[in-house]
Structures are given as structure tokens and as C-alpha cells.
């Protein structure tokens, strides 16, 4: 539907001989019935719209320009896998003047901040190998002397999971997170519990994988860990329909009702 919208907009655009063919115009010429072309179209349209957003704001804040250049640098690593016409789009991406000629019709070519964030999340999921990115973070999780390293590694893993929730199903990530919930440092345990809490209720599979661990953290010696676990189970009680999960959550929460530190 997004490609159809862009086609309609570009059909209303006055021709400009000084502007090269944009990625969106290239996409309009593709045969979208083929799955490979459709995936390429999704990527190129999302890339141009995200960069439209960044370029439009880069004159006031250089951070947007740096973000644009970083995105292009990451995407350029895939050029050899792309058709020749698609690879030329990345040359188009570098020139700010190209965007400014294409982003002022009906607002469709100038996405909102939320839309730009959605494009960014989509492109991250298709550009980066999150299992590979998480490897050094998993190594940090084993650092024996610096709990702040382990805590920050968990925060970074949480950000990766936000972009690709399937990472939480990876056995190595699951093992690291579960070990984090029994870490010697209270701050690491609390971080691990919070990480699981963000995503556990998003699917029945994740709920069944992690609910017992969260129930166990209700008996943690750290009050912050117990509070985090209790908040997760309270949320679980309103969302889960699994009787075993609900019963276990109730049993775990009841002792906390008398906990003076809560």
C-alpha cells in the first residue's frame, strides 16, 4: 500500500530534469508481483522516507545528518547483492538536494517522527544480524568483576530485542538473561527481570519460557527485584489465560502482600 501511495504522489509531481531518478521512482518501475522485487521495494521506499525525515531536519541539528550518513554506510555493505538499478539509488541517497525536490507533495514524502521510527525499526530488522550483534554483549555478561558491565550489557540486549523480539527466543540469549536473574549483584538481577518483563507478555511462548523464573524472583533478597517481579506478575494476571501460569503468579505474589519493604 505504501508503494501505491508513493506512485500516486509521483504521478502528480512536476518533472524535474535536474533530479536523478529517486529510489521510489525506481520502485514504481519494478514488477511487484515477484516476491524479491516486492521485498526490495519495501526496503528502498522505507530507506528513502527515513532519509527524507533526517535530511529535512539536518540543517537545524547536525546529529540528523550524522544519522543519515551512518544509515547509508550500513546499507552500502549490501550493494553487491542488489540489481544494478537499485545499487545506483545509493548514489542518489548521498545528495541532500535530491530529497528536497521530492519531499513536499501532500506530506506523504515527509514522514512524522513516529513513522520514521517505524521505518527505522523495519530497516534494522532487515539490515542487521542481531544474533551476531549480541555476541559481544553475551561475553560482557560473563565479566566476573564488573557488575555495571553486566547490567549495561543487559540494557543493550533489551534494545536489540525491541527491534527484533525473536532474539529473546535464542537459547544463548535466554541462558544469559536467566543467569542475570540470579546474578550476585542486585542491580543486574533487577535489570534482567525488567528486560523479561518488557516482552514476556507479548506472546504465550515467551510467557511459558520465563514465568517460573519471574515467580522465583518474588523471593529475591533485593526489594527492587521483588517489586519488579511483582509488577510483571500483576500485568501477567490481566493478560494470560493459562490457568497454570495464573495460579503460579498468585502463589508467588501472596507472600509479598505482607512484605513491609513493599
Tab-separated table of C-alpha atoms in Angstrom:
chain	number	residue	atom	x	y	z
A	1	UNK	CA	0.000	0.000	0.000
A	2	UNK	CA	2.886	2.342	0.795
A	3	UNK	CA	4.360	1.836	-2.690
A	4	UNK	CA	0.931	2.528	-4.222
A	5	UNK	CA	0.712	5.804	-2.277
A	6	UNK	CA	4.138	6.855	-3.485
A	7	UNK	CA	3.201	6.014	-7.089
A	8	UNK	CA	0.114	8.212	-6.856
A	9	UNK	CA	2.122	11.092	-5.394
A	10	UNK	CA	4.874	10.874	-8.011
A	11	UNK	CA	2.302	10.870	-10.811
A	12	UNK	CA	1.269	14.325	-9.572
A	13	UNK	CA	4.862	15.588	-9.279
A	14	UNK	CA	6.084	18.024	-11.946
A	15	UNK	CA	9.019	16.580	-13.867
A	16	UNK	CA	12.414	17.953	-12.913
A	17	UNK	CA	15.165	17.152	-15.421
A	18	UNK	CA	17.860	18.207	-12.939
A	19	UNK	CA	16.978	15.495	-10.447
A	20	UNK	CA	18.104	11.912	-10.925
A	21	UNK	CA	15.639	9.052	-10.662
A	22	UNK	CA	14.772	8.616	-7.000
A	23	UNK	CA	14.644	5.205	-5.277
A	24	UNK	CA	10.865	5.497	-5.075
A	25	UNK	CA	10.643	6.170	-8.819
A	26	UNK	CA	12.857	3.142	-9.402
A	27	UNK	CA	10.488	1.062	-7.262
A	28	UNK	CA	7.464	2.237	-9.256
A	29	UNK	CA	9.036	0.645	-12.346
A	30	UNK	CA	9.547	-2.751	-10.705
A	31	UNK	CA	7.285	-5.741	-11.283
A	32	UNK	CA	5.999	-6.092	-7.716
A	33	UNK	CA	4.346	-9.449	-8.423
A	34	UNK	CA	7.721	-11.081	-7.850
A	35	UNK	CA	8.498	-11.577	-4.150
A	36	UNK	CA	12.141	-10.482	-4.495
A	37	UNK	CA	11.073	-7.242	-6.159
A	38	UNK	CA	8.443	-6.619	-3.507
A	39	UNK	CA	10.973	-7.030	-0.684
A	40	UNK	CA	13.386	-4.718	-2.488
A	41	UNK	CA	10.591	-2.182	-2.995
A	42	UNK	CA	9.706	-2.242	0.700
A	43	UNK	CA	13.316	-1.634	1.645
A	44	UNK	CA	14.031	1.171	-0.849
A	45	UNK	CA	10.815	3.061	-0.087
A	46	UNK	CA	11.434	2.794	3.664
A	47	UNK	CA	15.033	3.900	3.196
A	48	UNK	CA	14.117	6.999	1.193
A	49	UNK	CA	11.320	8.014	3.566
A	50	UNK	CA	13.542	7.616	6.620
A	51	UNK	CA	16.265	9.695	4.979
A	52	UNK	CA	13.663	12.287	3.896
A	53	UNK	CA	12.884	12.773	7.570
A	54	UNK	CA	16.562	13.074	8.552
A	55	UNK	CA	17.574	15.441	5.733
A	56	UNK	CA	14.617	17.768	6.371
A	57	UNK	CA	15.866	18.304	9.932
A	58	UNK	CA	19.625	18.184	9.405
A	59	UNK	CA	20.011	21.928	8.802
A	60	UNK	CA	18.979	22.605	12.418
A	61	UNK	CA	20.713	19.658	14.055
A	62	UNK	CA	23.846	18.001	12.675
A	63	UNK	CA	23.010	14.805	14.575
A	64	UNK	CA	20.368	14.090	11.917
A	65	UNK	CA	22.990	14.398	9.171
A	66	UNK	CA	25.342	12.060	11.003
A	67	UNK	CA	22.486	9.560	11.424
A	68	UNK	CA	21.761	9.769	7.682
A	69	UNK	CA	25.386	9.108	6.743
A	70	UNK	CA	25.596	6.208	9.195
A	71	UNK	CA	22.491	4.572	7.732
A	72	UNK	CA	23.860	4.860	4.180
A	73	UNK	CA	27.204	3.439	5.272
A	74	UNK	CA	25.484	0.376	6.753
A	75	UNK	CA	23.261	-0.134	3.721
A	76	UNK	CA	26.160	0.199	1.268
A	77	UNK	CA	27.601	-3.090	2.508
A	78	UNK	CA	24.756	-4.831	0.633
A	79	UNK	CA	25.338	-3.201	-2.765
A	80	UNK	CA	26.900	-6.281	-4.368
A	81	UNK	CA	23.731	-8.272	-3.662
A	82	UNK	CA	21.447	-5.735	-5.378
A	83	UNK	CA	20.400	-5.235	-9.018
A	84	UNK	CA	22.371	-2.505	-10.794
A	85	UNK	CA	19.441	-0.094	-10.863
A	86	UNK	CA	18.828	-0.491	-7.145
A	87	UNK	CA	22.504	-0.042	-6.288
A	88	UNK	CA	22.523	3.318	-8.112
A	89	UNK	CA	19.876	4.512	-5.669
A	90	UNK	CA	22.569	4.718	-3.013
A	91	UNK	CA	24.375	7.332	-5.068
A	92	UNK	CA	21.092	9.251	-5.079
A	93	UNK	CA	20.900	8.916	-1.289
A	94	UNK	CA	24.111	10.890	-0.712
A	95	UNK	CA	22.866	14.210	-2.208
A	96	UNK	CA	20.614	16.295	0.019
A	97	UNK	CA	19.247	18.299	-2.921
A	98	UNK	CA	17.614	15.158	-4.283
A	99	UNK	CA	15.419	14.778	-1.188
A	100	UNK	CA	14.333	18.393	-1.123
A	101	UNK	CA	12.963	18.073	-4.663
A	102	UNK	CA	10.863	15.036	-3.742
A	103	UNK	CA	9.503	15.653	-0.233
A	104	UNK	CA	6.906	18.407	-0.495
A	105	UNK	CA	3.783	16.857	-2.033
A	106	UNK	CA	0.831	16.310	0.374
A	107	UNK	CA	3.208	15.439	3.225
A	108	UNK	CA	3.392	11.785	2.175
A	109	UNK	CA	7.074	12.065	1.356
A	110	UNK	CA	7.824	13.775	4.682
A	111	UNK	CA	7.051	11.245	7.430
A	112	UNK	CA	6.351	12.055	11.062
A	113	UNK	CA	8.781	11.179	13.846
A	114	UNK	CA	6.759	8.053	14.705
A	115	UNK	CA	6.645	6.940	11.075
A	116	UNK	CA	10.408	7.492	10.796
A	117	UNK	CA	10.897	5.370	13.917
A	118	UNK	CA	8.771	2.614	12.358
A	119	UNK	CA	10.827	2.713	9.154
A	120	UNK	CA	13.989	2.601	11.244
A	121	UNK	CA	12.802	-0.477	13.164
A	122	UNK	CA	11.800	-2.221	9.931
A	123	UNK	CA	15.148	-1.478	8.284
A	124	UNK	CA	17.069	-2.624	11.344
A	125	UNK	CA	15.279	-5.958	11.199
A	126	UNK	CA	16.220	-6.410	7.517
A	127	UNK	CA	19.744	-4.956	7.654
A	128	UNK	CA	21.384	-6.242	10.817
A	129	UNK	CA	22.114	-9.744	12.092
A	130	UNK	CA	21.055	-9.275	15.706
A	131	UNK	CA	22.311	-12.685	16.768
A	132	UNK	CA	25.770	-11.605	15.607
A	133	UNK	CA	25.497	-8.184	17.293
A	134	UNK	CA	24.525	-9.776	20.604
A	135	UNK	CA	27.647	-11.985	20.804
A	136	UNK	CA	29.989	-9.387	22.408
A	137	UNK	CA	27.189	-8.421	24.811
A	138	UNK	CA	26.852	-12.042	25.903
A	139	UNK	CA	30.598	-12.086	26.566
A	140	UNK	CA	30.225	-8.976	28.755
A	141	UNK	CA	27.531	-10.794	30.702
A	142	UNK	CA	30.247	-13.188	31.894
A	143	UNK	CA	32.519	-10.421	33.235
A	144	UNK	CA	33.317	-11.636	36.771
A	145	UNK	CA	34.356	-8.385	38.467
A	146	UNK	CA	32.297	-5.551	36.962
A	147	UNK	CA	28.547	-5.836	37.616
A	148	UNK	CA	27.975	-2.483	35.876
A	149	UNK	CA	29.257	-4.070	32.648
A	150	UNK	CA	26.808	-6.936	33.027
A	151	UNK	CA	23.954	-4.529	33.742
A	152	UNK	CA	24.748	-2.356	30.704
A	153	UNK	CA	25.063	-5.429	28.526
A	154	UNK	CA	21.527	-6.398	29.548
A	155	UNK	CA	20.285	-2.898	28.706
A	156	UNK	CA	21.855	-3.172	25.244
A	157	UNK	CA	20.334	-6.622	24.737
A	158	UNK	CA	16.951	-5.162	25.692
A	159	UNK	CA	17.315	-2.519	22.962
A	160	UNK	CA	18.167	-5.229	20.430
A	161	UNK	CA	15.095	-7.233	21.464
A	162	UNK	CA	12.897	-4.167	20.937
A	163	UNK	CA	13.985	-4.186	17.289
A	164	UNK	CA	13.821	-7.962	16.897
A	165	UNK	CA	11.795	-9.779	19.614
A	166	UNK	CA	12.838	-13.175	18.212
A	167	UNK	CA	16.278	-12.613	19.798
A	168	UNK	CA	14.739	-13.415	23.195
A	169	UNK	CA	13.990	-16.926	21.940
A	170	UNK	CA	17.651	-17.558	21.141
A	171	UNK	CA	18.986	-20.195	23.541
A	172	UNK	CA	22.223	-18.320	24.299
A	173	UNK	CA	20.352	-15.070	24.980
A	174	UNK	CA	17.800	-16.918	27.116
A	175	UNK	CA	20.599	-18.537	29.132
A	176	UNK	CA	22.350	-15.182	29.662
A	177	UNK	CA	19.128	-13.466	30.763
A	178	UNK	CA	18.209	-16.290	33.143
A	179	UNK	CA	21.698	-16.237	34.638
A	180	UNK	CA	21.328	-12.477	35.009
A	181	UNK	CA	18.244	-13.042	37.171
A	182	UNK	CA	20.395	-14.992	39.645
A	183	UNK	CA	23.457	-12.719	39.414
A	184	UNK	CA	25.324	-11.843	42.619
A	185	UNK	CA	24.653	-8.118	42.002
A	186	UNK	CA	21.160	-6.841	42.814
A	187	UNK	CA	21.339	-4.245	40.007
A	188	UNK	CA	21.982	-6.964	37.415
A	189	UNK	CA	19.138	-9.139	38.720
A	190	UNK	CA	16.742	-6.185	38.613
A	191	UNK	CA	17.825	-5.339	35.054
A	192	UNK	CA	17.321	-8.918	33.897
A	193	UNK	CA	13.860	-9.086	35.482
A	194	UNK	CA	12.880	-5.753	33.885
A	195	UNK	CA	14.114	-6.964	30.483
A	196	UNK	CA	11.955	-10.087	30.651
A	197	UNK	CA	9.010	-8.045	31.889
A	198	UNK	CA	9.048	-5.826	28.800
A	199	UNK	CA	8.489	-8.710	26.428
A	200	UNK	CA	7.215	-11.734	28.347
A	201	UNK	CA	3.531	-10.898	27.949
A	202	UNK	CA	3.808	-10.271	24.208
A	203	UNK	CA	3.438	-13.957	23.354
A	204	UNK	CA	2.304	-17.156	25.031
A	205	UNK	CA	5.592	-18.808	24.070
A	206	UNK	CA	7.679	-16.227	25.951
A	207	UNK	CA	5.289	-16.330	28.903
A	208	UNK	CA	5.744	-20.086	29.263
A	209	UNK	CA	9.515	-19.782	28.899
A	210	UNK	CA	10.028	-17.177	31.611
A	211	UNK	CA	7.116	-17.034	34.084
A	212	UNK	CA	8.625	-19.546	36.532
A	213	UNK	CA	11.850	-17.518	36.713
A	214	UNK	CA	9.888	-14.368	37.469
A	215	UNK	CA	7.914	-16.162	40.183
A	216	UNK	CA	11.208	-17.197	41.792
A	217	UNK	CA	12.391	-13.559	41.856
A	218	UNK	CA	9.461	-12.717	44.131
A	219	UNK	CA	11.588	-14.312	46.869
A	220	UNK	CA	14.707	-12.291	45.987
A	221	UNK	CA	16.608	-10.673	48.872
A	222	UNK	CA	16.624	-7.345	46.994
A	223	UNK	CA	13.429	-5.327	47.408
A	224	UNK	CA	13.851	-3.668	43.991
A	225	UNK	CA	13.989	-7.087	42.339
A	226	UNK	CA	10.888	-8.263	44.213
A	227	UNK	CA	8.996	-5.125	43.216
A	228	UNK	CA	9.927	-5.567	39.560
A	229	UNK	CA	8.862	-9.231	39.635
A	230	UNK	CA	5.579	-8.399	41.350
A	231	UNK	CA	4.763	-5.706	38.756
A	232	UNK	CA	5.364	-8.197	35.939
A	233	UNK	CA	3.164	-10.867	37.519
A	234	UNK	CA	0.411	-8.338	38.160
A	235	UNK	CA	0.490	-7.486	34.441
A	236	UNK	CA	0.552	-11.192	33.608
A	237	UNK	CA	-2.607	-11.820	35.642
A	238	UNK	CA	-4.544	-9.371	33.456
A	239	UNK	CA	-3.289	-10.791	30.152
A	240	UNK	CA	-2.707	-14.514	30.483
A	241	UNK	CA	-5.486	-17.083	30.125
A	242	UNK	CA	-3.288	-20.020	31.095
A	243	UNK	CA	-4.574	-21.434	34.412
A	244	UNK	CA	-1.185	-22.865	35.432
A	245	UNK	CA	0.521	-19.527	34.825
A	246	UNK	CA	-2.176	-17.613	36.726
A	247	UNK	CA	-2.074	-19.997	39.703
A	248	UNK	CA	1.720	-19.802	39.892
A	249	UNK	CA	1.627	-15.996	39.743
A	250	UNK	CA	-0.938	-15.818	42.560
A	251	UNK	CA	1.100	-18.162	44.770
A	252	UNK	CA	4.224	-16.058	44.170
A	253	UNK	CA	2.513	-12.711	44.853
A	254	UNK	CA	0.639	-13.612	48.069
A	255	UNK	CA	3.714	-13.548	50.372
A	256	UNK	CA	4.624	-10.099	49.021
A	257	UNK	CA	1.325	-8.670	50.273
A	258	UNK	CA	2.759	-8.882	53.798
A	259	UNK	CA	6.229	-7.657	52.803
A	260	UNK	CA	6.827	-4.431	54.759
A	261	UNK	CA	9.543	-3.316	52.320
A	262	UNK	CA	6.975	-3.226	49.503
